[in-house]
Coordinates of C-alpha atoms (C1' of nucleotides) in Angstrom, one line a residue:
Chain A
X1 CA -11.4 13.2 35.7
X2 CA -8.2 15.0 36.5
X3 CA -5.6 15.2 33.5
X4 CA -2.3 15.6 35.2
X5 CA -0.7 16.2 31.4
X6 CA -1.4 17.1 28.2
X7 CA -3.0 14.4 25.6
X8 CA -1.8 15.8 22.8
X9 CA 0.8 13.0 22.2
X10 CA -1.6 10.2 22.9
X11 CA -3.9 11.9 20.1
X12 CA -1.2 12.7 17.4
X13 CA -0.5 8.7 17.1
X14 CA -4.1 8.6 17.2
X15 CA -4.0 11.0 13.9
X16 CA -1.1 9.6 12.8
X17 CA -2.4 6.5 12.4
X18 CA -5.7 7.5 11.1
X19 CA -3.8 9.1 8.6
X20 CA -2.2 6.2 7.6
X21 CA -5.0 4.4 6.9
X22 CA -6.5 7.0 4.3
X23 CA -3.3 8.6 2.7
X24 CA -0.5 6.5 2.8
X25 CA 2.8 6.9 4.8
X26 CA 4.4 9.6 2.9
X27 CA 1.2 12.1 3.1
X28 CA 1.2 11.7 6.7
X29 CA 3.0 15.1 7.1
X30 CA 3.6 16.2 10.4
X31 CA 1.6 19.3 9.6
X32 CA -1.5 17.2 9.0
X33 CA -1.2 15.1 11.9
X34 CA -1.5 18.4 14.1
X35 CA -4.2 19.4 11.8
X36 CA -6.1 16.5 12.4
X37 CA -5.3 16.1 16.1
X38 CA -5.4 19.8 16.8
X39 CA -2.1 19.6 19.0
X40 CA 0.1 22.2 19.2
X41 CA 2.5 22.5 17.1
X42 CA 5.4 24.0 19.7
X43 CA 5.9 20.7 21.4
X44 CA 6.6 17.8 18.2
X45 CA 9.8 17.4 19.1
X46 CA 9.2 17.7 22.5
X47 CA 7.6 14.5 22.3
X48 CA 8.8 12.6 19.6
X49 CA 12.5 13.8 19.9
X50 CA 13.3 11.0 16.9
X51 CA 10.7 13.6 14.6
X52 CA 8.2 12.3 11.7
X53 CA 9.9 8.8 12.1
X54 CA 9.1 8.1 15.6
X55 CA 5.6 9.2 15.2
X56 CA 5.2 7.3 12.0
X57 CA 6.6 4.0 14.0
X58 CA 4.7 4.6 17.1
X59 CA 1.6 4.7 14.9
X60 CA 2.3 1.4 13.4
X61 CA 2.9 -0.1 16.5
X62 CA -0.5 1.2 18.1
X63 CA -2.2 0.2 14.9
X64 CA -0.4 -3.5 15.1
X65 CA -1.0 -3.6 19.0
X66 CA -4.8 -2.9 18.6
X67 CA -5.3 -5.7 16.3
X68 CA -3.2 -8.6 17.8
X69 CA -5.8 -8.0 20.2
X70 CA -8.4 -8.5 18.3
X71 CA -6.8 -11.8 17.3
X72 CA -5.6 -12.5 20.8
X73 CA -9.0 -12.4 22.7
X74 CA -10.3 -14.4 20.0
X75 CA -7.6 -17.4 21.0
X76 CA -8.4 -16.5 24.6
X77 CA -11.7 -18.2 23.6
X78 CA -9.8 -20.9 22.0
X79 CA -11.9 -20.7 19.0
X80 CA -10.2 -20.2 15.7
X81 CA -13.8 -18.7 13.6
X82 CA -14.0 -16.0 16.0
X83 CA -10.5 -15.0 15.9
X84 CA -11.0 -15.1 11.9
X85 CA -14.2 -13.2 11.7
X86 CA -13.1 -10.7 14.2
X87 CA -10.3 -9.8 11.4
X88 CA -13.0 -9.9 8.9
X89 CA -15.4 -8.2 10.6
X90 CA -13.0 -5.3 11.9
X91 CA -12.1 -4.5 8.5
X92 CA -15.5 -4.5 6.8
X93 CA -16.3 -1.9 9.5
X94 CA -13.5 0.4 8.8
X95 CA -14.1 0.0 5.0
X96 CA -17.6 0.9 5.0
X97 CA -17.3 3.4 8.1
X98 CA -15.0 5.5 6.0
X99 CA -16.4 5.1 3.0
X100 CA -13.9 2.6 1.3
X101 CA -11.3 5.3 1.6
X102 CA -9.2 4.0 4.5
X103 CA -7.2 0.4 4.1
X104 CA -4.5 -1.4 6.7
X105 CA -1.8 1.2 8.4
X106 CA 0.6 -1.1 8.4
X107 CA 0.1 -2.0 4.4
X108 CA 0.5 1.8 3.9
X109 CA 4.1 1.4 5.7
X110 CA 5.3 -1.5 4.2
X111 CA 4.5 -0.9 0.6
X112 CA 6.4 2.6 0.8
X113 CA 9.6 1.6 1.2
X114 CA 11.7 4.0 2.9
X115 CA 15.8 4.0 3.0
X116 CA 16.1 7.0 5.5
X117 CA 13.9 4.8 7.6
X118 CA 14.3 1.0 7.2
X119 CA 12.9 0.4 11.3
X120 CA 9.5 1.1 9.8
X121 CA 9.5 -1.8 7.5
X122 CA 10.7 -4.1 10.5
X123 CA 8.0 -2.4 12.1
X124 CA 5.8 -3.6 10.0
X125 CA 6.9 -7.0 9.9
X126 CA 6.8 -6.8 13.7
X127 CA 2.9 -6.7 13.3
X128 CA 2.5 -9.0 10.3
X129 CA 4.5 -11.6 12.3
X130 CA 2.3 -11.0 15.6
X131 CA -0.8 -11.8 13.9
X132 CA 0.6 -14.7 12.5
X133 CA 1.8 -16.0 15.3
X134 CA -1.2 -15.6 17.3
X135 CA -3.7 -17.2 14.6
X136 CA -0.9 -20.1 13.8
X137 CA -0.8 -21.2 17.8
X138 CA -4.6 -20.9 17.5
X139 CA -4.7 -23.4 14.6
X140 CA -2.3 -25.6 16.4
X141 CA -4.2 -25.8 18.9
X142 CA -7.0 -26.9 17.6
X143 CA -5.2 -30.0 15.6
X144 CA -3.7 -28.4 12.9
X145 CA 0.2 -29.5 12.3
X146 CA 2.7 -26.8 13.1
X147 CA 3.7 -26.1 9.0
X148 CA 0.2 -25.9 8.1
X149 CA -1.3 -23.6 11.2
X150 CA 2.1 -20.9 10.2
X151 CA 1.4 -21.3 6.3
X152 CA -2.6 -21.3 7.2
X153 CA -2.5 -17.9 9.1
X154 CA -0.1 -16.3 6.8
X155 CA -2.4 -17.1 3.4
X156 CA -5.4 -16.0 5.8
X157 CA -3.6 -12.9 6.8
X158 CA -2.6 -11.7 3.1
X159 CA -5.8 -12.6 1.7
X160 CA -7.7 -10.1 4.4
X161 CA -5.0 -7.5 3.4
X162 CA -5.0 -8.1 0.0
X163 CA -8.8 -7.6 0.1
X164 CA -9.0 -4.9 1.7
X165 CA -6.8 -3.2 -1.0
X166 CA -9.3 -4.2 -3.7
X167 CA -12.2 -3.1 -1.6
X168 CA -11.1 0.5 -1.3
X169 CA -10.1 0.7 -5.1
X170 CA -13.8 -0.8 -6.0
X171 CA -15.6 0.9 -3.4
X172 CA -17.5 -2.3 -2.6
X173 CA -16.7 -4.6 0.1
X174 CA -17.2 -8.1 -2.5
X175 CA -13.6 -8.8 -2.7
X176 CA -13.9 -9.0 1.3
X177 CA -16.9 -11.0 1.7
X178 CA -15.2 -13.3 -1.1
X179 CA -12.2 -14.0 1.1
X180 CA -14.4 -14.1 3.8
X181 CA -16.6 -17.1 2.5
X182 CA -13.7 -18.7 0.6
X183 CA -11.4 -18.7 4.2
X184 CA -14.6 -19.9 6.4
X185 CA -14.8 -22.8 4.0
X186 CA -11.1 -24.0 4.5
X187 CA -11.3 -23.1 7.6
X188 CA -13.9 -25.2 8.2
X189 CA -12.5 -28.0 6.2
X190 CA -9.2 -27.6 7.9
X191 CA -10.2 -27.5 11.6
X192 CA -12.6 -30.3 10.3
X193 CA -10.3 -32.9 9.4
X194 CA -8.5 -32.6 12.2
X195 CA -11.5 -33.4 14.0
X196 CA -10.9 -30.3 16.5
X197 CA -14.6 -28.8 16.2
X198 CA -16.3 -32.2 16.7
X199 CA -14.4 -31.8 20.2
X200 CA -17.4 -32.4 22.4
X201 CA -15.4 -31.0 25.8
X202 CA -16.0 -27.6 24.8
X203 CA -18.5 -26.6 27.8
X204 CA -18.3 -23.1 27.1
X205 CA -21.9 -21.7 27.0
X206 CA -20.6 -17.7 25.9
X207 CA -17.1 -16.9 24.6
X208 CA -16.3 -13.8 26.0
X209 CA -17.1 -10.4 23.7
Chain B
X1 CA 17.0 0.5 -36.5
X2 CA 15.4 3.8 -37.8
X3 CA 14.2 6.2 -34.5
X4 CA 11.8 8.5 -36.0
X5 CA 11.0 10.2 -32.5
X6 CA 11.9 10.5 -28.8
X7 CA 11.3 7.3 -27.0
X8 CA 11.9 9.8 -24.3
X9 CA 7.9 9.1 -23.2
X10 CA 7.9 5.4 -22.9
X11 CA 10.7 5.6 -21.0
X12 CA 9.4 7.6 -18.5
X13 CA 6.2 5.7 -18.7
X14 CA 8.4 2.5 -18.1
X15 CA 10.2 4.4 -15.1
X16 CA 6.8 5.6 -13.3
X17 CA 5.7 2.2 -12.9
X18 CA 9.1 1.1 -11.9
X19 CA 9.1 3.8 -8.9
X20 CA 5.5 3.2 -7.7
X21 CA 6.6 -0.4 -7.3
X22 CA 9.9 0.3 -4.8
X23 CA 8.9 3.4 -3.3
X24 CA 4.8 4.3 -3.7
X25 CA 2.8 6.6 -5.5
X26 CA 3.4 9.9 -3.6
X27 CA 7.1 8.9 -3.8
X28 CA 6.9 8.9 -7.6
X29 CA 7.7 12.4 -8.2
X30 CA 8.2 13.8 -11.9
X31 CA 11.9 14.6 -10.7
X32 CA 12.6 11.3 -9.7
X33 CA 11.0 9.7 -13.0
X34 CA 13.4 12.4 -14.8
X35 CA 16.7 11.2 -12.6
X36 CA 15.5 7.1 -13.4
X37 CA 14.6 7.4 -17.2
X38 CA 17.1 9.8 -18.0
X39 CA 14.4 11.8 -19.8
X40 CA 14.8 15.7 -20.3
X41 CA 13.2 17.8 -18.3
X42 CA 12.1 20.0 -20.6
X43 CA 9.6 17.9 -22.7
X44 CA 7.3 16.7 -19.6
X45 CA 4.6 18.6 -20.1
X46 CA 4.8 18.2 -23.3
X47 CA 4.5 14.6 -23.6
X48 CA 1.9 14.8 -20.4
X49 CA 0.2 17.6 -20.3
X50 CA -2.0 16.4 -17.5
X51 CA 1.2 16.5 -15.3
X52 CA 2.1 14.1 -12.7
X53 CA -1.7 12.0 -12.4
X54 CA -1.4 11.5 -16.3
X55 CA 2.0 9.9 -15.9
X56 CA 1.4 8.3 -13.0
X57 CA -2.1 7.1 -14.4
X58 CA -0.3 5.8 -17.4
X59 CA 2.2 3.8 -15.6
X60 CA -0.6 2.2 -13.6
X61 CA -2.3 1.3 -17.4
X62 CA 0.0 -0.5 -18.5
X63 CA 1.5 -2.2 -15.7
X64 CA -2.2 -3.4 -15.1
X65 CA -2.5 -4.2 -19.0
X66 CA 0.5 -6.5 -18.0
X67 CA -0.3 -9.1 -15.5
X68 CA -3.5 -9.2 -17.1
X69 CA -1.3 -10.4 -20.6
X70 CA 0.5 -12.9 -18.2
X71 CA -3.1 -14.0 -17.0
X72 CA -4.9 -14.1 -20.3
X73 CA -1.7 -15.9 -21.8
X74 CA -2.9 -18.8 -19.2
X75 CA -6.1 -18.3 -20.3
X76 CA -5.6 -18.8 -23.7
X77 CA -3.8 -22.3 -23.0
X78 CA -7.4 -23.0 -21.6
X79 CA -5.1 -23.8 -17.8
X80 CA -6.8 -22.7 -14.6
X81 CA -3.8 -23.5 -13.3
X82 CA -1.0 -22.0 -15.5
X83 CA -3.0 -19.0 -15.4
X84 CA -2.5 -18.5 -11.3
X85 CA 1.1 -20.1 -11.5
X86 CA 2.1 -17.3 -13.9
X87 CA 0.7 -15.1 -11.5
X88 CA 2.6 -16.2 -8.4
X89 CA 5.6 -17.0 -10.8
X90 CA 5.9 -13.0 -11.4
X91 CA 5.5 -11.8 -8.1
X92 CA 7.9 -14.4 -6.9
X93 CA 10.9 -13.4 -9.6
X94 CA 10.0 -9.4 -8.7
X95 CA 10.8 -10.0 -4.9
X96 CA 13.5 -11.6 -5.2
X97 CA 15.2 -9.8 -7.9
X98 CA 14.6 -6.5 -6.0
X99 CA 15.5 -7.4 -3.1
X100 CA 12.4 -7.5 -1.4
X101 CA 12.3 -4.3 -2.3
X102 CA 8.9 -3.9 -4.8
X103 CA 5.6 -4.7 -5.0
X104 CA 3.0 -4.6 -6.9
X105 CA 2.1 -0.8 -8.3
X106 CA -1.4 -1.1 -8.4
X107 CA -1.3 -1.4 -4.8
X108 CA 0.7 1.4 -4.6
X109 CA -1.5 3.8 -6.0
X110 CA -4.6 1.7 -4.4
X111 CA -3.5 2.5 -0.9
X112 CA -2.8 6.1 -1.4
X113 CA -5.9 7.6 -1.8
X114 CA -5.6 11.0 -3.7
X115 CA -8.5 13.5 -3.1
X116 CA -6.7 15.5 -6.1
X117 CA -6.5 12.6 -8.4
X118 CA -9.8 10.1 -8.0
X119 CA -8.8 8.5 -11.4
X120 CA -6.0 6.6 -9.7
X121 CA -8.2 4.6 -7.7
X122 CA -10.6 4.2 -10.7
X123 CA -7.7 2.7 -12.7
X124 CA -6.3 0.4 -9.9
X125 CA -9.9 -0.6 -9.9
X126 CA -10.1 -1.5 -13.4
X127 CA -6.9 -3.1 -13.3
X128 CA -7.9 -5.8 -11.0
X129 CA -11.4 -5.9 -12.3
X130 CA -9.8 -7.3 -15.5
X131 CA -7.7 -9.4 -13.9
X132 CA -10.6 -11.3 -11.9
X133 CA -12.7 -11.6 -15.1
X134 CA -9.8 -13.3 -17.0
X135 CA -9.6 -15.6 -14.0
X136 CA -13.3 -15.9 -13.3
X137 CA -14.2 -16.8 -16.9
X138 CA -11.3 -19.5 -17.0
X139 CA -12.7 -21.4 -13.8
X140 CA -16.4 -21.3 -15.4
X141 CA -14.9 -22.6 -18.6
X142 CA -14.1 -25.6 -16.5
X143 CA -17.0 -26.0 -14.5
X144 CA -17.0 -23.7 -11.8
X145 CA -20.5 -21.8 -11.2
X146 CA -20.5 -18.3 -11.9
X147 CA -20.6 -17.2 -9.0
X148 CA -18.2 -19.2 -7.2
X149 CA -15.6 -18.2 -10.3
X150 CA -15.7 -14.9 -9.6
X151 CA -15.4 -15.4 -5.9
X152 CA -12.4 -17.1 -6.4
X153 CA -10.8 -14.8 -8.6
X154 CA -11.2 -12.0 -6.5
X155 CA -10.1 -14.5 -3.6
X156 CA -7.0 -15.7 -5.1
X157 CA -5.9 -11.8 -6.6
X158 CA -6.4 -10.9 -2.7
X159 CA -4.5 -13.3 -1.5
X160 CA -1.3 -12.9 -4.0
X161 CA -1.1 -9.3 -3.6
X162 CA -1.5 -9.7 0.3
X163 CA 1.1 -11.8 0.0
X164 CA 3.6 -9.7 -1.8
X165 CA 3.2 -6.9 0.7
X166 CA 4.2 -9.8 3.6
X167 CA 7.4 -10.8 1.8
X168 CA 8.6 -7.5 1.1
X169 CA 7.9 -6.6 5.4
X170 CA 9.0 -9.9 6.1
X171 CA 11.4 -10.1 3.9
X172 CA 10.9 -13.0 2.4
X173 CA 9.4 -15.3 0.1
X174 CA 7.6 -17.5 3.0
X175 CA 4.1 -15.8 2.7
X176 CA 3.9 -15.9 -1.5
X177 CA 4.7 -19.6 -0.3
X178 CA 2.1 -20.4 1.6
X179 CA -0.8 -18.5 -0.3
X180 CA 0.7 -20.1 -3.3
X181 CA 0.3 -24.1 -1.4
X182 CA -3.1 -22.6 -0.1
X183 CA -4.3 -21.7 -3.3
X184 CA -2.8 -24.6 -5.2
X185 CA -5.0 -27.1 -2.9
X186 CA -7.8 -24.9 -2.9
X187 CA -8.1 -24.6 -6.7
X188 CA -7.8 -28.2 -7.5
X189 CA -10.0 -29.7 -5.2
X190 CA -12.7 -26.6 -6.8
X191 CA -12.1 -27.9 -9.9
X192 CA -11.9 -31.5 -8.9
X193 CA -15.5 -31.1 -7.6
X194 CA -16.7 -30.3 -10.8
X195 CA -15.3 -33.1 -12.8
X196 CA -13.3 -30.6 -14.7
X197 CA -9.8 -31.7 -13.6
X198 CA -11.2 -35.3 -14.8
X199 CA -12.2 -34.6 -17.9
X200 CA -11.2 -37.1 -20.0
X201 CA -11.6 -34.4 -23.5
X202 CA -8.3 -33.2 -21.9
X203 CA -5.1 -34.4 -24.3
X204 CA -2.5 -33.4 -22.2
X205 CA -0.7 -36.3 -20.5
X206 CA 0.4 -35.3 -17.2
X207 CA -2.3 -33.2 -15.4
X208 CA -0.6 -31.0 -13.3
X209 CA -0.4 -32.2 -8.9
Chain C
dG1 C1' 4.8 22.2 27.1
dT2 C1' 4.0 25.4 24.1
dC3 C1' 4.9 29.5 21.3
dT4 C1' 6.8 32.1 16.9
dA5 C1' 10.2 32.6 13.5
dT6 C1' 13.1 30.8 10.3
dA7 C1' 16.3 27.9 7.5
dC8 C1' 16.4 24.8 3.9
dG9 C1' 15.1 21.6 0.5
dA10 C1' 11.8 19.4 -2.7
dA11 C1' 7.7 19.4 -5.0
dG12 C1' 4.3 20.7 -9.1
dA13 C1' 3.5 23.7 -12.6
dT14 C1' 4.1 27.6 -15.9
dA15 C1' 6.5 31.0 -19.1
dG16 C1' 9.3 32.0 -22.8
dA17 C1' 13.6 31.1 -25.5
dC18 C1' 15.7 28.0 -28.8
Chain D
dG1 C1' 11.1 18.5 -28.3
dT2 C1' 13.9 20.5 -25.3
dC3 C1' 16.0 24.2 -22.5
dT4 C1' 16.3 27.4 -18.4
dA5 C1' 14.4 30.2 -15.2
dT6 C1' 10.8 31.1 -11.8
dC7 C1' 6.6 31.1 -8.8
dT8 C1' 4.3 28.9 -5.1
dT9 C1' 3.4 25.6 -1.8
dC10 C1' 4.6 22.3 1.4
dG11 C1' 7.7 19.5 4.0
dT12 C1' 11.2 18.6 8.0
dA13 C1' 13.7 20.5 11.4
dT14 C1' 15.9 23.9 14.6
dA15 C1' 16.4 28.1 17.7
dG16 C1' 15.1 30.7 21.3
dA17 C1' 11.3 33.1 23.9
dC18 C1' 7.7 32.2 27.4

DNA sequence: GTCTATACGAAGATAGAC
DNA sequence: GTCTATCTTCGTATAGAC
């Protein structure tokens, strides 16, 4: 495998974002993103030109990216569970995996509020929005009226979050397996009355992974 | 009105939790707690000799002890659903009267995970902890299984403070919205179920929609 | 792209005077 | 209870060599 150029900016928004996850937004200090990525210290500003900011924001987009995806090959299968419990199910493995000490990158950015850098919050939002968007079209799709598939992916995106919060601070992943149960229920109920997963013309054998 | 001593330490108390709300734990800095309460420098280790964790631990105390006064208040009325209204009715004023601008400061110090101060998390922890058992023993005092109380008090904490952290990205109220509709729905049909809602014992005239 | 050196500010904490 | 240093560490950012 030839490497034409350096990785080390792919793997300090790698870092960056890791860091996010277990310390927050302010404690992701350049100096422990090189730590933790083990790039060189000489060329930050080589590649971020716009400093701690641009790395912070690139690392919320990544994050953001990364997890639309998730959401997105879920709708791909047109099925609305597996878009839900691949949120569900990416978060219970990151909470156990690091031993309930790392939460959403994106939470960590929006609940610091920062003046000298108010694009991270829109960042944020970016993300938030994304999800949202994808889930809600996903509901929609499957019956759902337009107000309730919006206002039923936003309530299922803040209780994940929100979960995920209280998991870390208990160390136990109930909080998330309450949302979990409590969201496949109304989930169920919702898609239900629509009469969307009744729909016999679903021929699909395998959903894709 | 006789002052006998400094009120110097409640204020900064007061202050603390104000910060973590708007700007995050890491962001609460004993210098910035000075320049908001006005407090002298000179007396901070004196009135905290634990430093910045025992202030910031403090703050997180009584900001817990609160929400879960707002909760139990509900309780008290023996009102599943004034309980989770005063709950949404808080977050709801503190958005909009800060401009989208706080949120909720046990989350603050939840997300930050401090290798140098592990009582933080413990006291977020115990913060929603009692806030899910106020809930949880309201909902089995009207019929709810045990288990299915505490489900959905750990459910419905998840999704308000999800929430909050969506409208400050976002902006907007929309999100506090929704999980406020979602929940509404969700909590009356649960009690419904159990014949607790139509319990004729009830005096009031006007059940709540 | 990467290096070292450095400027500059802010943070937590302590000491000793009043 | 409160004051004023002061120490130390860490943070961002820049300059200039290689």
């Amino acid at each position: 495998m030839v490497r034409r150029k350096s990785d080390s900016r792919e793997r300090m928004v790698l870092s960056a974002a890791a860091l996010l996850r277990e310390y927050g937004a302010s404690a992701t200090s350049i100096d422990r993103v090189l730590a933790h990525s083990g790039a060189p210290r000489g060329s930050v500003y080589h590649h971020f030109p716009g400093g701690r900011a641009q790395l912070i924001d690139e690392a919320v987009a990544l994050a953001g990216d990364f997890i639309a995806g998730l959401i997105e090959t879920g709708a791909r299968a047109d099925d609305p569970v597996e878009a839900v419990d691949a949120f569900f199910t990416l978060w219970r493995g990151r909470l156990v995996e690091g031993d309930f000490r790392t939460g959403c990158p994106i939470v960590a950015v929006a609940v610091e509020t920062n003046d000298d850098a108010p694009q991270l919050a829109r960042s944020a939002a970016a993300a938030f929005t994304r999800w949202q968007e994808a889930l809600a079209t996903l509901f929609v799709r499957h019956g759902l009226p337009e107000e309730r598939g919006r206002r039923l992916a936003a309530f299922i995106i803040a209780a994940v979050e929100g979960a995920v919060i209280m998991c870390r601070a208990e160390r136990s992943t109930a909080p998330l397996e309450a949302a979990a149960a409590e969201i496949h229920d109304l989930l169920a109920h919702a898609l239900r009355t629509t009469g969307s997963l009744a729909d016999p013309a679903r021929d699909r054998d395998a959903p894709p992974p």
